[in-house]
PDB file of C-alpha atoms in Angstrom:
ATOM      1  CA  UNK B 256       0.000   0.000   0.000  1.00 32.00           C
ATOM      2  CA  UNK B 257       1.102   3.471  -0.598  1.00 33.00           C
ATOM      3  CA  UNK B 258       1.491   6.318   1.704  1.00 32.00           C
ATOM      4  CA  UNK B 259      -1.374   8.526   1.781  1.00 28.00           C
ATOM      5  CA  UNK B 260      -2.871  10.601   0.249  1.00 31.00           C
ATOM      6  CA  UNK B 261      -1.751   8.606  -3.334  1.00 34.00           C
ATOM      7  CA  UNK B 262       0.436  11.359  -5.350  1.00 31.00           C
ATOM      8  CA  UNK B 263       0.513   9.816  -9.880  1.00 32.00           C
ATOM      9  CA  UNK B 264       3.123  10.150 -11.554  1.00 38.00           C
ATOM     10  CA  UNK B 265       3.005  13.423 -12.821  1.00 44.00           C
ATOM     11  CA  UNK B 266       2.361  14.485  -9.337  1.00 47.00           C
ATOM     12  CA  UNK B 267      -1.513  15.588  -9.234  1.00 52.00           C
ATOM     13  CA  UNK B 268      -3.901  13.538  -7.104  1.00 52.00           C
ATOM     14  CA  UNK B 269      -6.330  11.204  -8.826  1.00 57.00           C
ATOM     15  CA  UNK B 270     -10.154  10.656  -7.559  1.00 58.00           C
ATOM     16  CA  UNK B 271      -9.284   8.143  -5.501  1.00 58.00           C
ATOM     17  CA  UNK B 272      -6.760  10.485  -3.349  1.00 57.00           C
ATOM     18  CA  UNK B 273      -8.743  13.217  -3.437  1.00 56.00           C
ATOM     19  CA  UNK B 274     -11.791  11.401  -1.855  1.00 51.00           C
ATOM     20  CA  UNK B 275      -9.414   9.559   0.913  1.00 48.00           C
ATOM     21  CA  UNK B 276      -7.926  12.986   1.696  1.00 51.00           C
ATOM     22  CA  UNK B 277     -11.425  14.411   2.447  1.00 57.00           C
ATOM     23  CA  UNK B 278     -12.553  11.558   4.632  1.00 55.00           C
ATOM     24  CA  UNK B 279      -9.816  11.906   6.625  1.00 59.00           C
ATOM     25  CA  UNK B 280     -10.193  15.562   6.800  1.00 61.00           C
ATOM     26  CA  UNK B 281     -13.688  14.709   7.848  1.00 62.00           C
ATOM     27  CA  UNK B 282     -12.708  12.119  10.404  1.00 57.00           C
ATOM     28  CA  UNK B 283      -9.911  14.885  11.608  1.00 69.00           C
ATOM     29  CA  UNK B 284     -12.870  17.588  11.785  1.00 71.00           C
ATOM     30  CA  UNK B 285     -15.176  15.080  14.017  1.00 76.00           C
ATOM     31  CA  UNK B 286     -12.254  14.252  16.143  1.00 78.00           C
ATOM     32  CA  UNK B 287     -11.577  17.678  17.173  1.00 83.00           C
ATOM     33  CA  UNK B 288     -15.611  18.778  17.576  1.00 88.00           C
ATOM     34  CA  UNK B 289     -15.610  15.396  19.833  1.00 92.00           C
ATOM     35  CA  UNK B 290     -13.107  16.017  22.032  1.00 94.00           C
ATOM     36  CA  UNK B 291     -14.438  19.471  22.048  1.00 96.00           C
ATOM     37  CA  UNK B 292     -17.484  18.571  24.136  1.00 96.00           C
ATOM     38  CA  UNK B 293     -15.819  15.651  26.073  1.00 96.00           C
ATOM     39  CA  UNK B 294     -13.442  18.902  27.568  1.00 98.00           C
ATOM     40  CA  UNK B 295     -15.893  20.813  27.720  1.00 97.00           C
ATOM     41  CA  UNK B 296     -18.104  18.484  30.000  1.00 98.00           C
ATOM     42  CA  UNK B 297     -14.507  17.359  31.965  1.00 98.00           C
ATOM     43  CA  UNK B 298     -14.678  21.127  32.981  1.00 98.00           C
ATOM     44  CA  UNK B 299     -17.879  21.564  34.374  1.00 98.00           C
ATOM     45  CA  UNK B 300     -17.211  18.735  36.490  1.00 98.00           C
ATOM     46  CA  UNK B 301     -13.631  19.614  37.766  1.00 98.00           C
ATOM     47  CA  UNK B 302     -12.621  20.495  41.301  1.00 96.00           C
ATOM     48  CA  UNK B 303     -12.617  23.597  42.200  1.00 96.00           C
ATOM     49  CA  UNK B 304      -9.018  25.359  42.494  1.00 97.00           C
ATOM     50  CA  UNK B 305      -5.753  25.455  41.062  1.00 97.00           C
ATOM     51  CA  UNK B 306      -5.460  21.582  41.757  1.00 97.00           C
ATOM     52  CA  UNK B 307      -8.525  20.848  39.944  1.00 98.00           C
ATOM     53  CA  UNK B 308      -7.528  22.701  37.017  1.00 98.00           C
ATOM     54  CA  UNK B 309      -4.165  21.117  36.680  1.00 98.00           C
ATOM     55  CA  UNK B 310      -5.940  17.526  36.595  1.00 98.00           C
ATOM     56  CA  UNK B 311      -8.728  18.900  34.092  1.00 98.00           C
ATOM     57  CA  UNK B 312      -5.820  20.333  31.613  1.00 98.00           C
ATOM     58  CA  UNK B 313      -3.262  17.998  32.056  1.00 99.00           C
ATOM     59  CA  UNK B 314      -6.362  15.114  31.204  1.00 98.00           C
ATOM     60  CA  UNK B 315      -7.630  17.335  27.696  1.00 98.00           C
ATOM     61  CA  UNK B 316      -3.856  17.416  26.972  1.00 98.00           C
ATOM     62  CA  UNK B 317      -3.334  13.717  27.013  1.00 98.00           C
ATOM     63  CA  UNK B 318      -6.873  13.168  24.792  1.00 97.00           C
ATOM     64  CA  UNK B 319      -5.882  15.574  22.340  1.00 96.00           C
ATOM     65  CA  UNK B 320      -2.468  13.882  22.365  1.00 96.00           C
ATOM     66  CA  UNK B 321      -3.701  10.342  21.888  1.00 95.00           C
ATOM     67  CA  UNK B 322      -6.332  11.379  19.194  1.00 93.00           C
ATOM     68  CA  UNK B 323      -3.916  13.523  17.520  1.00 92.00           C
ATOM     69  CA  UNK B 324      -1.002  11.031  17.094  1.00 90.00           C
ATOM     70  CA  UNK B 325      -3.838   8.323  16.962  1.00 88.00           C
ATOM     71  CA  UNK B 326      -2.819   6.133  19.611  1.00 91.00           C
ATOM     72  CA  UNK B 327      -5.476   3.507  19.519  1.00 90.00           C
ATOM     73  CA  UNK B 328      -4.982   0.847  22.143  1.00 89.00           C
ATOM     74  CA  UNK B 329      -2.075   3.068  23.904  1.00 92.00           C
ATOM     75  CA  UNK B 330      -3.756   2.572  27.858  1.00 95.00           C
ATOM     76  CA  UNK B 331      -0.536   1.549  29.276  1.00 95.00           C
ATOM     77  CA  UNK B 332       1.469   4.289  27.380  1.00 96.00           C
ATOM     78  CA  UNK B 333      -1.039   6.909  27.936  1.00 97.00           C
ATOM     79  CA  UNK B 334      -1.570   6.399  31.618  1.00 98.00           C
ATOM     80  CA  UNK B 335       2.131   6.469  32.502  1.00 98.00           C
ATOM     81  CA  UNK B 336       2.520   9.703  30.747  1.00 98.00           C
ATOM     82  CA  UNK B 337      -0.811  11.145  32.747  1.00 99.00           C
ATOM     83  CA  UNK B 338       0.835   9.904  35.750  1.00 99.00           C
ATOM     84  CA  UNK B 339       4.267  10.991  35.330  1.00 98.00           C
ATOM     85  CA  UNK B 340       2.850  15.232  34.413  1.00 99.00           C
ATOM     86  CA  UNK B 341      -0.022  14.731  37.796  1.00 99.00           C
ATOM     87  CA  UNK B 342       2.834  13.589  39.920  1.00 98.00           C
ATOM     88  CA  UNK B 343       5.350  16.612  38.594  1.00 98.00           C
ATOM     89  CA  UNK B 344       2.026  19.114  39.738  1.00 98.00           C
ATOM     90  CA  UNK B 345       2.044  17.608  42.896  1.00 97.00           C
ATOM     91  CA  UNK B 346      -1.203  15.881  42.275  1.00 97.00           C
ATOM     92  CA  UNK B 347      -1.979  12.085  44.269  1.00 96.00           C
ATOM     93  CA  UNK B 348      -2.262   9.728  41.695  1.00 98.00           C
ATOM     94  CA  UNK B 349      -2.236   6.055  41.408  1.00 98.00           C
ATOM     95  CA  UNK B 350      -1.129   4.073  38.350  1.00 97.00           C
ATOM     96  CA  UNK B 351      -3.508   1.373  38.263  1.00 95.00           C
ATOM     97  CA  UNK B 352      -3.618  -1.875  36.065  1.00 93.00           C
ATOM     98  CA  UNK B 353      -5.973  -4.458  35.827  1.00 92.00           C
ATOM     99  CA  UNK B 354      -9.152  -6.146  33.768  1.00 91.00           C
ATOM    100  CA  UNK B 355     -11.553  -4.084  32.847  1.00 93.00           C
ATOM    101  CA  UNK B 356     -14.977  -4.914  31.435  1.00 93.00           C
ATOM    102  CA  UNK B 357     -17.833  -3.560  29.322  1.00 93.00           C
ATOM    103  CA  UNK B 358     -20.811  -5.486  28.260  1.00 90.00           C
ATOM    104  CA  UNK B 359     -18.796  -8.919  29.288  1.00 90.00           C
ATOM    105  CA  UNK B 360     -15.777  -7.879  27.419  1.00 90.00           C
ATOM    106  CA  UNK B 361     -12.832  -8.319  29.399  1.00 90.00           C
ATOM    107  CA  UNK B 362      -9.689  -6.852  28.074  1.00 90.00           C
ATOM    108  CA  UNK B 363      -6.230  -5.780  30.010  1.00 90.00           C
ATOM    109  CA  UNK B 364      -6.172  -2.477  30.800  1.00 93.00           C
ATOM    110  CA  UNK B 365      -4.552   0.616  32.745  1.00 95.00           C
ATOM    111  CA  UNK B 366      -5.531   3.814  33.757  1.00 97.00           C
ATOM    112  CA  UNK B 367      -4.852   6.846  36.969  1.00 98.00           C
ATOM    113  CA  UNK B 368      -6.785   6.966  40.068  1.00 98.00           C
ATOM    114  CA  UNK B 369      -7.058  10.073  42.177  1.00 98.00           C
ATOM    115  CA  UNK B 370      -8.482  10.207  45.627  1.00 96.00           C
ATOM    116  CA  UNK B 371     -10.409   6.418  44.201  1.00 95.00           C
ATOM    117  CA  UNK B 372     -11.610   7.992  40.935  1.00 97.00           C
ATOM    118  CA  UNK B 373     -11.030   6.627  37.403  1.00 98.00           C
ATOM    119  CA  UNK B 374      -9.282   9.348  34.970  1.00 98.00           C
ATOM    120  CA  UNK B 375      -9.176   7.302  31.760  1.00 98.00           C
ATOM    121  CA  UNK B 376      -9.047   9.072  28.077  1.00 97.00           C
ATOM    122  CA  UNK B 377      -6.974   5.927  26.922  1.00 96.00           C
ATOM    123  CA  UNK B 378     -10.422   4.449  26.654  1.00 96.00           C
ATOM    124  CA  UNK B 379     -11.696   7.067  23.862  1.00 95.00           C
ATOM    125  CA  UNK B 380      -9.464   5.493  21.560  1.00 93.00           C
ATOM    126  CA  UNK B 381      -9.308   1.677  21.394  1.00 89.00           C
ATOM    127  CA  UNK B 382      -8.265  -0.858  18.905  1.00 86.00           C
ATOM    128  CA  UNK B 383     -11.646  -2.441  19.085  1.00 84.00           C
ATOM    129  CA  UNK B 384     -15.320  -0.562  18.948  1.00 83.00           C
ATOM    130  CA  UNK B 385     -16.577  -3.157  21.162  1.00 87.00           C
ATOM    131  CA  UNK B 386     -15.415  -1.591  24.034  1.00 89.00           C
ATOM    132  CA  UNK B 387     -14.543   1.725  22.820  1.00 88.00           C
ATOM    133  CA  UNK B 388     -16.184   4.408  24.918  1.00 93.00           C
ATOM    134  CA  UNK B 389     -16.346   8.136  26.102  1.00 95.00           C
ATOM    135  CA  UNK B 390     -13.525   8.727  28.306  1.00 97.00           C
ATOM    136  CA  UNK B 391     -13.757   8.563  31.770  1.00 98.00           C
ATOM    137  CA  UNK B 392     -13.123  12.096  34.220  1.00 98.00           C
ATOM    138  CA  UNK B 393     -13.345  11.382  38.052  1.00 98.00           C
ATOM    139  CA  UNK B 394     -15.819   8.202  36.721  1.00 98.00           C
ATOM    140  CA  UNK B 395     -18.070  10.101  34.975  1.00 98.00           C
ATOM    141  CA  UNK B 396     -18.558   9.498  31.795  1.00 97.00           C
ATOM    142  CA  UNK B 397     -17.792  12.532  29.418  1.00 98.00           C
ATOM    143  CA  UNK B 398     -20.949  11.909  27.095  1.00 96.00           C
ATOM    144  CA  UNK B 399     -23.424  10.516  29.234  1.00 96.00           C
ATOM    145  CA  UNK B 400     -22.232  12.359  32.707  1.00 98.00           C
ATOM    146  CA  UNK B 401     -23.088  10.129  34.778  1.00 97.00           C
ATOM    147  CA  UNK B 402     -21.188   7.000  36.702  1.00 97.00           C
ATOM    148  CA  UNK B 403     -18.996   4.847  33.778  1.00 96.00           C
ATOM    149  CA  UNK B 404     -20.946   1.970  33.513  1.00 94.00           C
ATOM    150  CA  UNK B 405     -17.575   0.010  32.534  1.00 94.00           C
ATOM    151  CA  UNK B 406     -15.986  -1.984  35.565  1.00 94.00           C
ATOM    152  CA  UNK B 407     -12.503  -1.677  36.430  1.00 94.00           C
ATOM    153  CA  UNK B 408     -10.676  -4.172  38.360  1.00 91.00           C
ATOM    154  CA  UNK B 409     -12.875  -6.962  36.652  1.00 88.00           C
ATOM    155  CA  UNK B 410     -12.896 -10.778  37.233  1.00 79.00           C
ATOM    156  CA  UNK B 411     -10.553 -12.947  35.246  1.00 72.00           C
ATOM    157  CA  UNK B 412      -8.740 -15.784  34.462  1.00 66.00           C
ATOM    158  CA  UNK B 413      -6.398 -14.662  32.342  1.00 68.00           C
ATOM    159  CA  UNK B 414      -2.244 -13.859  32.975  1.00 70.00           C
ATOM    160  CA  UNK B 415      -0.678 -10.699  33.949  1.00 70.00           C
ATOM    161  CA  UNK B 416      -0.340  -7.909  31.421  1.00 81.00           C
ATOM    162  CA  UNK B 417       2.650  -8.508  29.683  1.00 87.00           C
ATOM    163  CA  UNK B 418       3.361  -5.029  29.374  1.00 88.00           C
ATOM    164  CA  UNK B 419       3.463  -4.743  33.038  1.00 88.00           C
ATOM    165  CA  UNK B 420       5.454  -7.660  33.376  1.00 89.00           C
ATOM    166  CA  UNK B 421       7.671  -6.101  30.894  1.00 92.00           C
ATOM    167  CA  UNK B 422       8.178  -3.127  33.420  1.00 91.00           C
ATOM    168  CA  UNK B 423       8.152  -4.956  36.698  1.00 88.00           C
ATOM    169  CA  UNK B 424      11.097  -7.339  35.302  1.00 92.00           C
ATOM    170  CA  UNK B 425      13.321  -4.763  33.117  1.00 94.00           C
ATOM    171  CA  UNK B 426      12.145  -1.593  35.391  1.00 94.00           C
ATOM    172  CA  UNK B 427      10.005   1.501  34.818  1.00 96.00           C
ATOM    173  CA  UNK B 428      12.931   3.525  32.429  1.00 96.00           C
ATOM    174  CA  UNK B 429      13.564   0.373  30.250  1.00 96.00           C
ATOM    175  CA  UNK B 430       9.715   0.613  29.611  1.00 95.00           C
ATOM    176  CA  UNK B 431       9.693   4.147  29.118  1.00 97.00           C
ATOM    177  CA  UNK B 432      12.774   4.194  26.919  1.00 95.00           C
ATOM    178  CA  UNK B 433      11.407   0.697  24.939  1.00 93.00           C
ATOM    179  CA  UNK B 434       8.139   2.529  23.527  1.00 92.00           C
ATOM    180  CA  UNK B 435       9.041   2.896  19.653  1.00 88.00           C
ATOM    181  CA  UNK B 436       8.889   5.990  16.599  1.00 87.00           C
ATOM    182  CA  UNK B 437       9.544   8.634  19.889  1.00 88.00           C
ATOM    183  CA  UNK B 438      12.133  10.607  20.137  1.00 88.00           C
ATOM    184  CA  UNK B 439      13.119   9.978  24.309  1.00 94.00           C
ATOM    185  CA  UNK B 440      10.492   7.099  24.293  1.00 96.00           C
ATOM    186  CA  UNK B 441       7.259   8.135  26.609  1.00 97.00           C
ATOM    187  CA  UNK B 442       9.649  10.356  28.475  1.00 98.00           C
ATOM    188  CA  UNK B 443       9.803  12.578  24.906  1.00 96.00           C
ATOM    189  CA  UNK B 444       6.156  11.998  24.841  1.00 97.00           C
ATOM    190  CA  UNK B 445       5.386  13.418  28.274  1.00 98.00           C
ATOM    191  CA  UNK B 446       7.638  16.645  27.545  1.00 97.00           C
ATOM    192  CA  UNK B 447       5.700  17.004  24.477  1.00 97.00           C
ATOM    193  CA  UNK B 448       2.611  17.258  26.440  1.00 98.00           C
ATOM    194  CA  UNK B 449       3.883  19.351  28.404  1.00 98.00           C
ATOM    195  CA  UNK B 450       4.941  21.834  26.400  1.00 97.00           C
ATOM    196  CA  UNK B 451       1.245  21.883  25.724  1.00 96.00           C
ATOM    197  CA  UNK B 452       0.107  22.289  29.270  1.00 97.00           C
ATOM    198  CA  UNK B 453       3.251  24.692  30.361  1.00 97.00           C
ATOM    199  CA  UNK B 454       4.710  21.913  32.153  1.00 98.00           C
ATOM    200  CA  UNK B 455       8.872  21.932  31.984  1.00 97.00           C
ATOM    201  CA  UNK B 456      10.645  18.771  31.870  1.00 97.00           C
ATOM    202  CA  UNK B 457      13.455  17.538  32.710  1.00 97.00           C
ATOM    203  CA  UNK B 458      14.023  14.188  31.220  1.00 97.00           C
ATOM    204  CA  UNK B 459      17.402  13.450  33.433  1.00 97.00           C
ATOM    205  CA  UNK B 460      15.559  14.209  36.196  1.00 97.00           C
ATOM    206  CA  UNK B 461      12.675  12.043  35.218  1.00 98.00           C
ATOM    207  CA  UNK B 462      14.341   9.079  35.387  1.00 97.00           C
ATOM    208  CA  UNK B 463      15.712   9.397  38.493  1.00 97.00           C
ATOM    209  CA  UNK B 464      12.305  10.463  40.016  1.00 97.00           C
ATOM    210  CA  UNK B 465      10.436   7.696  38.243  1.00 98.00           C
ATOM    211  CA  UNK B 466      12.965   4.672  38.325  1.00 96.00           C
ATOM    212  CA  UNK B 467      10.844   2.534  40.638  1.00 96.00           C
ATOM    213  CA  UNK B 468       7.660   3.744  39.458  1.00 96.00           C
ATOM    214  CA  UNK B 469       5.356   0.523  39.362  1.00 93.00           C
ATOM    215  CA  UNK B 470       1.659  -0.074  38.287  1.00 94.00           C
ATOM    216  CA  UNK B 471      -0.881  -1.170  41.493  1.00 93.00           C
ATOM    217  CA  UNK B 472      -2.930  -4.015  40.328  1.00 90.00           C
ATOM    218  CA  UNK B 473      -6.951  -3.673  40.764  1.00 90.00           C
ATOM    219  CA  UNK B 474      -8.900  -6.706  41.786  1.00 82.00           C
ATOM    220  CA  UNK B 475     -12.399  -7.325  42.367  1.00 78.00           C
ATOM    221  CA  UNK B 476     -13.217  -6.926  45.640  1.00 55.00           C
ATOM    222  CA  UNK B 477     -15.909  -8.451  47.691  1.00 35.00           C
ATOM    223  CA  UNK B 478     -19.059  -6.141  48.208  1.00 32.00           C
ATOM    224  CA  UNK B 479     -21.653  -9.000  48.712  1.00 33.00           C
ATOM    225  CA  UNK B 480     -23.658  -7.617  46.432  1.00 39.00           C
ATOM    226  CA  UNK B 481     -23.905  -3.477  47.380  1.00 40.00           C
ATOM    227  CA  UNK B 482     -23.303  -1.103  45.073  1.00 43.00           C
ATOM    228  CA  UNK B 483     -20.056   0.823  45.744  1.00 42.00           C
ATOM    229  CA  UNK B 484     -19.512   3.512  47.995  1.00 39.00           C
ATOM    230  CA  UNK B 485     -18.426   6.069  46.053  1.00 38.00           C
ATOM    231  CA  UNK B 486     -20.001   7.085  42.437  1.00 35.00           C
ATOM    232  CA  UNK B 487     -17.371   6.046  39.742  1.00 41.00           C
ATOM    233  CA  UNK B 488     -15.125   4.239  41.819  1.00 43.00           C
ATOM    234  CA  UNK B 489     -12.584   1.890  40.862  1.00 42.00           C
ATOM    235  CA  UNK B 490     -14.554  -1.424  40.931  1.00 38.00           C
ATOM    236  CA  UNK B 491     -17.171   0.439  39.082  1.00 37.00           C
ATOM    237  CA  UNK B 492     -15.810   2.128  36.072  1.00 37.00           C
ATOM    238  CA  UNK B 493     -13.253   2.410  32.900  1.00 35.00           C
ATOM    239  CA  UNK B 494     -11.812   0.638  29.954  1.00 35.00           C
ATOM    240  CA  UNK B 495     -10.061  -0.122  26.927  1.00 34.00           C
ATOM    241  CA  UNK B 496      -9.405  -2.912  24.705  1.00 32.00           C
ATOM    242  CA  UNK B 497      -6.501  -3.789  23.533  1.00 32.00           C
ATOM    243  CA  UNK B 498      -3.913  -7.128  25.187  1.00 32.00           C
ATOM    244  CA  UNK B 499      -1.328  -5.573  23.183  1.00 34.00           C
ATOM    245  CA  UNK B 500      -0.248  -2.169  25.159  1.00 39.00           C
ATOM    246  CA  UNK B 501      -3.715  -1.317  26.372  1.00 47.00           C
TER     247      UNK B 501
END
């Protein structure tokens, strides 16, 4: 196949190119008036205060970043990159791993807690539609705004994530350095967001800071049967598809 859009020979677009250029100007346009209203809802449900605001922007930069560079199926990468920029604002978070299911799909997953609330934009872009969903601010869901109806921290059977295998055995920079076509790995990829937010990095410095960064594993836990606690918690919320990097 070649690259797109398809240039002839005497270097003028045919049909064909033209009309794959403007569906994927189309898709672009959709993309952007999408994520448009998903920020725009993350907003009016924020917390209050300069904290608040540093989650909200540092979340719309990583879903324009992922939806930008289409990253479909990029949980793992994505949430260690949301982690990394909330920790460097002095914000709580949790990287979390686990299963997560929607409408008895169960794939691997990962995404950030804070204070027990699911932050996952990861989820917005999947390599399957089947779980594909809004993404997921403080467990609300961006589109319907109310409690994610996907479960985190799902039931079953299957083997660790081999991606955070990958990082528990060969450490947290080896992953971060490992993740291909980026300049600085998912260290150059948190910089670049960033720059987006006004958040400096220091790469150096990163790794030193991050080095024994690990993911915390979410497991069902036993409720007998209540609902949970807290609207959007972690056993009741968040997703994405793919076994691959998440």
């Amino acid at each position: 196949m070649t690259d797109f859009p398809q240039i002839h020979r005497d270097g003028q677009r045919g049909p064909t190119s033209d009309f794959l250029l403007g569906r994927q100007m189309e898709h672009e346009l959709l993309v952007k008036l999408q994520t448009a209203q998903w920020k725009k809802s993350a907003e009016a449900i924020r917390s209050p205060g300069l904290a608040g605001f540093r989650v909200f922007a540092t979340f719309c930069g990583i879903l324009d970043f992922i939806h930008q560079r289409a990253w479909q199926g990029a949980c793992h990468a994505s949430s260690v990159v949301f982690h990394v920029l909330l920790r460097e604002q002095g914000a709580d978070s949790v990287l979390c791993h686990g299963m997560a299911e929607k409408n008895g799909i169960l794939f691997n997953h990962s995404w950030v807690e804070i204070e027990g609330r699911v932050y996952d934009a990861a989820i917005s872009n999947t390599v399957s539609r089947d779980v594909d969903s809004p993404p997921v601010f403080a467990g609300i869901d961006l589109a319907t705004m109310q409690d994610t109806r996907l479960v985190y921290g799902a039931q079953s059977p299957r083997e660790a994530d081999e991606i955070v295998v990958f990082a528990r055995e060969k450490g947290f920079n080896a992953y971060m350095d490992a993740f291909p076509h980026l300049r600085h790995g998912l260290w150059g990829a948190a910089r670049d967001v960033g720059k987006r937010i006004g958040v400096r990095l220091n790469i150096a410095k990163l790794r030193a800071v991050y080095a024994d960064t690990a993911w915390i594993e979410r497991a069902p836990r036993e409720r007998n049967g209540e609902e949970p606690d807290l609207p959007g918690d972690r056993f009741a919320t968040g997703a994405d598809p793919s076994l691959r990097s998440g």
